Coordinates of C-alpha atoms and ligand atoms in Angstrom, one line a residue:
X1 CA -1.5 46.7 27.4
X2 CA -1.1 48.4 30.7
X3 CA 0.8 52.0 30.8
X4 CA 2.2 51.9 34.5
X5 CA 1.4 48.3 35.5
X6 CA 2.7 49.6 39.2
X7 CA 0.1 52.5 39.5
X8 CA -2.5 50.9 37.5
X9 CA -2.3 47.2 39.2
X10 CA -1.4 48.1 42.7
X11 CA -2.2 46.4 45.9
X12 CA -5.2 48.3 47.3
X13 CA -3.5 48.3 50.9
X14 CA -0.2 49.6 49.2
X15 CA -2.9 52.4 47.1
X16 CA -4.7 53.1 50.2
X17 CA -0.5 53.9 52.0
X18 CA 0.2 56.4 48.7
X19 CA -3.1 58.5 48.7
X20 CA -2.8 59.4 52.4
X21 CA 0.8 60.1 52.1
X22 CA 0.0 62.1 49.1
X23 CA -3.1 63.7 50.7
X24 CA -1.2 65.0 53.5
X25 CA 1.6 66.6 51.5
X26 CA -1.9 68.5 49.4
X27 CA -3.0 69.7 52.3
X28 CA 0.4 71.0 53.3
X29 CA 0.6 72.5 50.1
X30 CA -2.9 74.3 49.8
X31 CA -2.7 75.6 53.9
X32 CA 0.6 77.1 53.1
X33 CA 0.4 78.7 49.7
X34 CA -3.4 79.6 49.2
X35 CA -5.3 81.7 51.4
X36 CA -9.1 80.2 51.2
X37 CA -8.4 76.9 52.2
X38 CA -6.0 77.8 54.4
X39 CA -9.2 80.1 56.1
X40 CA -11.5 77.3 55.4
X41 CA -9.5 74.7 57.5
X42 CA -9.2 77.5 60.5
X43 CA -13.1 78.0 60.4
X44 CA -13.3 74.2 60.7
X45 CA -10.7 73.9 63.5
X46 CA -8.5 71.8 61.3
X47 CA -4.7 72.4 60.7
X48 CA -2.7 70.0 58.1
X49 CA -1.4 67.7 60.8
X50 CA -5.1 66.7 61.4
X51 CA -4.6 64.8 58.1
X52 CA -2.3 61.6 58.5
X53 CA -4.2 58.9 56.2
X54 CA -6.5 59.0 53.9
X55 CA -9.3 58.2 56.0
X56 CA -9.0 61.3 57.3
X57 CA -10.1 63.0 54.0
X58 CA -13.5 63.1 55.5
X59 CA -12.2 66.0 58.3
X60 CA -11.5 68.6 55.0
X61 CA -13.9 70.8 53.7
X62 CA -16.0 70.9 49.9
X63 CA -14.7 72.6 47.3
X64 CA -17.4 74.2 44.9
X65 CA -18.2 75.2 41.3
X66 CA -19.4 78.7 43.0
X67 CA -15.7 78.4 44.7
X68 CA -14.1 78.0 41.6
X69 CA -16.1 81.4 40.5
X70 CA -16.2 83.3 43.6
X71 CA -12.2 83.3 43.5
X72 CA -11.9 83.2 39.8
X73 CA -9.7 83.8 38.0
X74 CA -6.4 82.8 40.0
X75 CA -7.5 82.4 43.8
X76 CA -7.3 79.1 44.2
X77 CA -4.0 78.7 42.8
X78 CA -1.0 77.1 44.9
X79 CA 1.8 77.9 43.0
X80 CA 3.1 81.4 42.1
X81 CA 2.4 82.6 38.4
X82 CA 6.4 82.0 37.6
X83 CA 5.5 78.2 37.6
X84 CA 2.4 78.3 36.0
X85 CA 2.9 77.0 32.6
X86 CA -0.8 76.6 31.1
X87 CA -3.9 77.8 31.7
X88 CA -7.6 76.4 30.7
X89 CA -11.2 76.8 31.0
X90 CA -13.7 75.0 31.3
X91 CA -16.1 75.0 28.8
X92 CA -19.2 76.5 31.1
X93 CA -21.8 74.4 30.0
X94 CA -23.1 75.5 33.1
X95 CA -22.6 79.3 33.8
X96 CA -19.6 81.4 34.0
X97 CA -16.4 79.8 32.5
X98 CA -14.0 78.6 35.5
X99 CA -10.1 79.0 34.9
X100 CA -7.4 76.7 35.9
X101 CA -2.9 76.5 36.1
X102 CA -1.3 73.8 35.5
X103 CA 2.3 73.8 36.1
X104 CA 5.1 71.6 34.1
X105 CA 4.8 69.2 36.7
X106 CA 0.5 68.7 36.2
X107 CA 1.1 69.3 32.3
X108 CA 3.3 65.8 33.0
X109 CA 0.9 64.1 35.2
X110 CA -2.0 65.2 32.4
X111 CA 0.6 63.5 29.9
X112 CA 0.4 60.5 32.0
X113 CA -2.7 59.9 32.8
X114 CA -3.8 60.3 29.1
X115 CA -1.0 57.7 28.4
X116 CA -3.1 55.0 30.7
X117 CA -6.4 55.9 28.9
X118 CA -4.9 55.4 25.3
X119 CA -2.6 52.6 26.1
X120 CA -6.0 50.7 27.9
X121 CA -7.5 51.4 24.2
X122 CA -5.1 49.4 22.6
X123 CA -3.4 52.1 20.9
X124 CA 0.3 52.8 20.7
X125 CA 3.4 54.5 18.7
X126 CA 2.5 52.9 15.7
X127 CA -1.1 54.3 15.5
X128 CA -2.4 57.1 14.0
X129 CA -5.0 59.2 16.0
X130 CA -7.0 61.8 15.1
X131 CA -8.2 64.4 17.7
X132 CA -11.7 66.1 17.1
X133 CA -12.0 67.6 20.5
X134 CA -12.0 71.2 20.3
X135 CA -8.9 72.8 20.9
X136 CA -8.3 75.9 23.0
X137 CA -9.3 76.6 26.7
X138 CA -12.0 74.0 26.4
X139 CA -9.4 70.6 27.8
X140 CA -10.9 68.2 25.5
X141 CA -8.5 68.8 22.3
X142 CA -5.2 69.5 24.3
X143 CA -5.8 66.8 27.1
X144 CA -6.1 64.0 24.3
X145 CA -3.5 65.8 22.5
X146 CA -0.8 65.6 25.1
X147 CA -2.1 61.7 25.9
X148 CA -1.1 60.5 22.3
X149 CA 1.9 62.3 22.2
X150 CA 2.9 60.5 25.4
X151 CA 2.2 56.9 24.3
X152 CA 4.2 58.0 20.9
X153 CA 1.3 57.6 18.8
X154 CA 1.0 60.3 15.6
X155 CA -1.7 62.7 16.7
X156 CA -3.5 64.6 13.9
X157 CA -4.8 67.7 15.6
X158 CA -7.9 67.8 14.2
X159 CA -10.3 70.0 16.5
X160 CA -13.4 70.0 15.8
X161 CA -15.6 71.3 12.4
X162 CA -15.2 70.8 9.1
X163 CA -16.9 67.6 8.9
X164 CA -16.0 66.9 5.7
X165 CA -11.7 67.4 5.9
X166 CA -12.5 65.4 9.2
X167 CA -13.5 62.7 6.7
X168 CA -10.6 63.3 4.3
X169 CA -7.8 63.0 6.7
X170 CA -9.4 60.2 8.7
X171 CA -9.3 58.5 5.8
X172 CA -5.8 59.9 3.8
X173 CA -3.8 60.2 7.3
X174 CA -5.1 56.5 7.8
X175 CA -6.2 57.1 11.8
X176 CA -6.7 54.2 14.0
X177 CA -7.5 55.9 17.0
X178 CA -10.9 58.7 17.0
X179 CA -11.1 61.2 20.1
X180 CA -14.0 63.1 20.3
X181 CA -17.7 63.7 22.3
X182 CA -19.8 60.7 21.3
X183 CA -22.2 63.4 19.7
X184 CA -19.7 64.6 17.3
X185 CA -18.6 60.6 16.5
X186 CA -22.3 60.2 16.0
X187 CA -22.6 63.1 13.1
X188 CA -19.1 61.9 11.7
X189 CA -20.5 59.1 11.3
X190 CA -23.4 60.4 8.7
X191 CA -20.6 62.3 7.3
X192 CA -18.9 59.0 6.6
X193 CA -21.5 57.8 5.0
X194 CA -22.3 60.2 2.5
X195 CA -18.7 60.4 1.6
X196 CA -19.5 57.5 -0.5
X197 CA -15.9 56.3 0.4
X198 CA -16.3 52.6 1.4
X199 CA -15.8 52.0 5.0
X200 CA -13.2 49.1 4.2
X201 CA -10.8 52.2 3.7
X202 CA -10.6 53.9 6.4
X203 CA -8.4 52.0 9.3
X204 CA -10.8 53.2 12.5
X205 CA -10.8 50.8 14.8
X206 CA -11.1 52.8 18.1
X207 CA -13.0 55.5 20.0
X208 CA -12.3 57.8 22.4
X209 CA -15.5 59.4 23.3
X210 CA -16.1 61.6 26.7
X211 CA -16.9 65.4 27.8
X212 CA -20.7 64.0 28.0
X213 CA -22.8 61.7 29.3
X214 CA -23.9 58.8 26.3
X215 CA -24.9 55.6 27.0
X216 CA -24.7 51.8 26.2
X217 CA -26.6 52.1 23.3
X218 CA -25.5 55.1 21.9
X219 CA -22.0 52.7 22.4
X220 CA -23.9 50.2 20.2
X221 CA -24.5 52.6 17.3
X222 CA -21.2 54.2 17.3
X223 CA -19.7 50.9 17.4
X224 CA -21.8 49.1 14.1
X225 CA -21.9 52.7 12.4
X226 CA -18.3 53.4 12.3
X227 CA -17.4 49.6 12.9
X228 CA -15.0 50.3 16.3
X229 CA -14.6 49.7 19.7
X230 CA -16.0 52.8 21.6
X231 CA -14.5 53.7 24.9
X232 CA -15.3 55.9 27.8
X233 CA -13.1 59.0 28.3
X234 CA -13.3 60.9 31.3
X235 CA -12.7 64.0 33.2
X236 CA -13.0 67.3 33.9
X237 CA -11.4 70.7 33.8
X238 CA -11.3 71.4 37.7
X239 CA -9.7 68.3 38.1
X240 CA -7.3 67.9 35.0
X241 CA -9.2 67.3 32.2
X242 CA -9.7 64.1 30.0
X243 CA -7.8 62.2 31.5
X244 CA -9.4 61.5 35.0
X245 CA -10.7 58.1 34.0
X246 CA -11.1 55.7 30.8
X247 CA -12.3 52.2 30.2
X248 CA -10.4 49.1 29.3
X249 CA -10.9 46.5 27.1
X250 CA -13.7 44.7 28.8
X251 CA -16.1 47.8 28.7
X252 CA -16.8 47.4 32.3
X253 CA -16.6 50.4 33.9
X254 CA -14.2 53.6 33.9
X255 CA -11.0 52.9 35.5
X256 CA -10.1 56.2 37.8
X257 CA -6.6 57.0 38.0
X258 CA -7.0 56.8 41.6
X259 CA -3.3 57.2 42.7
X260 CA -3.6 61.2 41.3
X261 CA -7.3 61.9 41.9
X262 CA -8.8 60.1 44.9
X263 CA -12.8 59.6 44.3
X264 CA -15.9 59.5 47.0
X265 CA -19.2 59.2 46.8
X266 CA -21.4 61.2 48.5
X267 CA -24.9 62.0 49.2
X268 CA -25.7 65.2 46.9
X269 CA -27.9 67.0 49.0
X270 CA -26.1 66.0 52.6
X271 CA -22.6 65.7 51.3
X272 CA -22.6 62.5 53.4
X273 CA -20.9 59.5 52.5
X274 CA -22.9 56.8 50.7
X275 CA -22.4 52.8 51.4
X276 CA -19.9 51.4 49.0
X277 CA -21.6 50.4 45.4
X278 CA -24.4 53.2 45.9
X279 CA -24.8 56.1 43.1
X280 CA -24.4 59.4 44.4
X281 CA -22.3 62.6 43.5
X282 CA -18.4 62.1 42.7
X283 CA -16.2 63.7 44.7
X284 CA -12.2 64.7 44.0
X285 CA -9.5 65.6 45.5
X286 CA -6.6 66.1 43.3
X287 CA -3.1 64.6 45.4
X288 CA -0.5 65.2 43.3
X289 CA -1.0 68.6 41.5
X290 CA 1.0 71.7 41.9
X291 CA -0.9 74.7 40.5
X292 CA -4.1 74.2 41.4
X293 CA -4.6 71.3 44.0
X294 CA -8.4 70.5 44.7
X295 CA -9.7 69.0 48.0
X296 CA -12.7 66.8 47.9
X297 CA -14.6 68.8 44.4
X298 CA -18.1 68.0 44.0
X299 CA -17.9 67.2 40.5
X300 CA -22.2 67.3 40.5
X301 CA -21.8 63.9 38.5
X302 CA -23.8 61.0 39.6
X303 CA -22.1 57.8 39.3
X304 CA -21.3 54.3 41.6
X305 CA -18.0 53.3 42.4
X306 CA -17.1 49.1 42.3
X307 CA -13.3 48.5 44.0
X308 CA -13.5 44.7 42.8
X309 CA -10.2 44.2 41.1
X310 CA -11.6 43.9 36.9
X311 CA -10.6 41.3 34.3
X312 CA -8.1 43.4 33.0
X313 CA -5.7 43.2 35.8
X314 CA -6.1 46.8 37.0
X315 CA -7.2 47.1 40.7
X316 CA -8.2 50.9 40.3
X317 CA -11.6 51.5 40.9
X318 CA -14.1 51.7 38.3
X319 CA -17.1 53.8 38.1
X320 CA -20.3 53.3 36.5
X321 CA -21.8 55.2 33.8
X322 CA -22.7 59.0 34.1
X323 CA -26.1 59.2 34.3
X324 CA -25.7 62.9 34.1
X325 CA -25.3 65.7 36.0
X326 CA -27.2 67.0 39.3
X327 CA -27.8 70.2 37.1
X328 CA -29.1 67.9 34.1
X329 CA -32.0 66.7 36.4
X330 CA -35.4 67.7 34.9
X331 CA -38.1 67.9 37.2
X332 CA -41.2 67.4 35.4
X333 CA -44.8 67.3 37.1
X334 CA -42.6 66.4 39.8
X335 CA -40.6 63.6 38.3
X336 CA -36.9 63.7 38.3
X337 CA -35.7 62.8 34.5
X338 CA -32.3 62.5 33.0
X339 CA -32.0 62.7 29.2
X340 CA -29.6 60.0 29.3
X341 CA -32.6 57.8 30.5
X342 CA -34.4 59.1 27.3
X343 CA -31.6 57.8 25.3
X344 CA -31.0 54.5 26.5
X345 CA -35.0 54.1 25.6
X346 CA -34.1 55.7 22.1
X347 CA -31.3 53.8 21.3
X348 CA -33.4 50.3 21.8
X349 CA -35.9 51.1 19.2
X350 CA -34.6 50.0 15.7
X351 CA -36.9 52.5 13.9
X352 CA -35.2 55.8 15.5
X353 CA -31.8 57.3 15.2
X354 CA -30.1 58.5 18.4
X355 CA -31.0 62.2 17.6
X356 CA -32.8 63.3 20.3
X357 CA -34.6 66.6 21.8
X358 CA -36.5 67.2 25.2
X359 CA -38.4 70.2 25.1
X360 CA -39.8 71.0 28.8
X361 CA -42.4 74.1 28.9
X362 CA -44.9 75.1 31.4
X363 CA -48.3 76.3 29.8
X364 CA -50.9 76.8 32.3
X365 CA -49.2 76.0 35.6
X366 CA -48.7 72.6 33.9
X367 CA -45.3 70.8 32.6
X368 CA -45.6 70.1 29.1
X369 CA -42.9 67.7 27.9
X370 CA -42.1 66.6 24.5
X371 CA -39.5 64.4 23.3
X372 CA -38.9 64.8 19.7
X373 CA -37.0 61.9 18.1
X374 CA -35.5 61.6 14.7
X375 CA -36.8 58.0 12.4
X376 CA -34.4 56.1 10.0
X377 CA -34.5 57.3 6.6
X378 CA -35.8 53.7 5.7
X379 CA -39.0 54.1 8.1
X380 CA -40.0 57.8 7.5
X381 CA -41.9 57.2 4.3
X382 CA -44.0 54.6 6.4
X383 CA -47.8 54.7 6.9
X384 CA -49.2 57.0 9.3
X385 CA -50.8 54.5 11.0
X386 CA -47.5 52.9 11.7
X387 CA -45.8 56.0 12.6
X388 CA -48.7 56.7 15.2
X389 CA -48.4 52.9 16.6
X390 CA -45.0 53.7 16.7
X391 CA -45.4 56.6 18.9
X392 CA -47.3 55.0 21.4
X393 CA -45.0 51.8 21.5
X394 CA -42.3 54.3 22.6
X395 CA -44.4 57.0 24.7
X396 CA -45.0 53.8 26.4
X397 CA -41.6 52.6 27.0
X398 CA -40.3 55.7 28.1
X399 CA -43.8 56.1 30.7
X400 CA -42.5 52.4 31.9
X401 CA -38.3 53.6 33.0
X402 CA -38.8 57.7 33.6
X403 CA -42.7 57.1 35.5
X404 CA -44.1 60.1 32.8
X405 CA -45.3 60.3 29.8
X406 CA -44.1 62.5 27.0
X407 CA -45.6 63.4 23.9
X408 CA -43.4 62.0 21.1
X409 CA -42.8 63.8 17.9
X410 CA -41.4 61.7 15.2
X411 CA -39.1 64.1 13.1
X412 CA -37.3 64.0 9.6
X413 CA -34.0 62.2 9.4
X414 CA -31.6 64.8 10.3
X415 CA -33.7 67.9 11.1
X416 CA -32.2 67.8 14.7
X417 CA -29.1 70.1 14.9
X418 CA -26.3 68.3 15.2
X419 CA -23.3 69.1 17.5
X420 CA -19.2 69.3 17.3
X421 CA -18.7 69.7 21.1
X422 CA -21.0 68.9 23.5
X423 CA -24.5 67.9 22.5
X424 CA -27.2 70.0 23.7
X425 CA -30.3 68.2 24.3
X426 CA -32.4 69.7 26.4
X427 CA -34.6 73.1 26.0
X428 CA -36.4 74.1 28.8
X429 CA -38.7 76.6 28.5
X430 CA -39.9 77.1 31.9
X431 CA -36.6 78.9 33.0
X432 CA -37.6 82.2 31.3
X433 CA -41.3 81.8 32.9
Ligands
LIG501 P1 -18.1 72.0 31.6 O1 -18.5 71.9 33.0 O2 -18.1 73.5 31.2 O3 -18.8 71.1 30.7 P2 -15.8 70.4 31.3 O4 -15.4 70.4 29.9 O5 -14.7 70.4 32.3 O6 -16.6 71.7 31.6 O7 -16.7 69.2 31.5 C1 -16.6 68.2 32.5 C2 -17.9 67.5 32.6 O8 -18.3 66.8 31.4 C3 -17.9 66.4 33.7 O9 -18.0 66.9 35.0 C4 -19.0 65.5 33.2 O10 -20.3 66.1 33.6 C5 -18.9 65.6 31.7 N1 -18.2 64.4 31.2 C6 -16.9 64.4 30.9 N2 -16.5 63.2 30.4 C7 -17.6 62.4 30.6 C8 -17.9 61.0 30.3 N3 -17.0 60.2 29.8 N4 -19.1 60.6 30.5 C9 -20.1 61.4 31.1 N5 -19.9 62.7 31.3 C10 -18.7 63.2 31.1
LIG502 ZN1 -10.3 46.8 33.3

């Protein structure tokens, strides 16, 4: 099912017409009613009549995280507080939280694009969804929130803890529809398990998982452990929230709801413009919102973008999976790492459970770097020579896709701390050095 088959399925010419026309009346809006863009177009020697398609995106200036914070918390804000309706954080996984207003208007445009993501999932008024997000300024719980209400579905709002009434209602309430991160579906799914209540009787059959980067084969295990359909979910406070993007049912990439938030690519380090298909860092600009309109955000997200029309009908663009943030980058002895690389190496090995730690220190002017893992209960007990060949076979196969080898440190089933929100999986040691 398709929410708004003329949005979702439009000609890319006639797509192309609407984001310029709805660029230029952004810029309007941000030159007129907010003073540091208005002072960042002078300094470039741009006025909004520079802007007449949306190939002329390219003439604007960057927005920033550190803008976000250097003007925090209502700088940036195009609309006066009497139309400001809502306001939201972000949940500062890196640094300082960063505010934004929504007006009625975005608060319906959130609604709407939440209604494409859930409506791609197959869900709809007769479905029950549960929401594990966490709610408050953090956009994860509200965002999917307002999304289900929209498509008329019958949202439980869960938030997230309390693993075990999370278990209870998913099962009492009957829920169809999961929304949470993929690391919180991940420890529901143990939680299911030890319930003891047969999986034939809960009704799950879909996933809404985002707020962090996971992988194909984390999709794999969420998938046969909790026996759904996992989807993407994404977005971001700056922009909206979840919401920005989701996948359909063909898994093959995250539709962007590219009439409301119109994406680039560029080169992270020169903010230049990559060729099309090449991963780089997504860029935003928001072209319909109200309260706080963003031109061209550098999201610090590296992704690919594919404009081939998919399976599914929809001619929005698609981008490719996350492989993490800019920020996330590890440099280790000089390599760049990703722990989502570590994880797709993880989730391949059938002895291992997608619990995963990197733990970077720097002991004698060298990197150390150890990647603790956690085994299946079933293969824990095994031999120590086994566990040892086992190490190597996947010291070895993560040398062979990150180019460096970690030690590996087999752990108990479990002993890694789980997460409700965002996982965290990386401790690195040499920042307080
Ligand atoms: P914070 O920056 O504090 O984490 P947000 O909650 O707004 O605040 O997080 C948005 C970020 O979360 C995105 O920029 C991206 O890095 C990550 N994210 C959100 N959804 C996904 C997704 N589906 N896949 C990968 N990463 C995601
Ligand atoms: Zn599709």
């Amino acid at each position: 099912m398709i929410w708004n088959e003329t949005m979702e399925c439009m000609s890319r010419e006639d797509m192309r017409k609407l984001q310029g026309i709805r660029l230029k009346k952004t810029v309007e809006r941000v030159y007129h009613n907010c003073e540091p863009y208005r002072k960042r177009m002078q300094e470039k020697g741009i006025t909004p009549t520079d802007i007449q398609t949306i190939d002329d995106i390219v003439k604007l200036p960057f927005t920033s995280k550190k803008d976000l914070r250097d003007y925090y918390p209502f700088g940036l804000l195009s609309s006066p507080m009497s139309e400001i309706v809502r306001l939201q954080a972000s949940s500062g996984t890196t640094g300082k939280p960063i505010v934004v207003g929504y007006t009625r208007n975005d608060l319906n445009i959130w609604g709407e694009v939440g209604a494409r993501c859930f409506t791609a999932y197959g869900l709809g008024k007769n479905d029950v969804v549960q929401v594990s997000y966490g709610y408050g300024l953090f956009t994860g719980g509200l965002g999917a929130h307002g999304a289900v209400e929209t498509i008329g579905g019958a949202v439980i709002p869960m938030s997230s803890g309390n693993t075990e009434k999370q278990i209870m209602l998913m099962h009492d309430f009957g829920a169809v529809g999961l929304a949470c991160t993929p690391s919180y579906a991940l420890y529901l799914a143990d939680a299911l398990l030890d319930s003891g209540i047969p999986r034939e009787e809960f009704k799950l059959k879909v996933g809404a998982f985002g707020a962090e980067p996971w992988t194909e084969g984390m999709r794999k295990e969420l998938e046969e452990k909790l026996g759904i359909k996992a989807y993407d979910l994404y977005g971001l406070t700056e922009i909206i929230g979840p919401g920005v993007g989701h996948e359909c049912q063909h898994q093959n990439g995250t539709h962007l709801c590219e009439d409301h938030f119109y994406p680039e690519i560029v080169h992270p380090e020169t903010g230049e413009p990559v060729p099309p298909g090449e991963m780089g860092e997504l860029v935003f600009s928001t072209i319909t919102k109200d309260g706080m309109p963003l031109l061209r955000f550098r999201t610090r997200d590296l992704t690919s973008l594919d404009y081939s029309v998919c399976t599914c009908g929809r001619t929005s663009v698609r981008m490719g999976r996350i492989l993490g943030r800019c920020d996330d980058m590890l440099i280790i002895r000089g390599v760049n790492v990703f722990p989502s690389q570590v994880e797709s190496v993880i989730c391949e090995i059938p002895q291992l459970e997608p619990h995963y730690l990197l733990i970077v220190d720097r002991i004698n002017n060298l990197d150390t770097f150890e990647v603790q893992v956690e085994m299946k209960e079933d293969f824990y007990s095994d031999e120590v020579s086994k566990m040892l060949d086992l190490r190597k076979q996947i010291a070895h196969r993560l040398q062979n896709v990150l180019g460096i080898s970690p030690d590996v440190k087999l752990v108990e089933p479990r002993s890694i701390e789980r997460s409700q929100g965002k996982a965290k999986r990386v401790i690195d040691k040499r920042i307080f050095k």
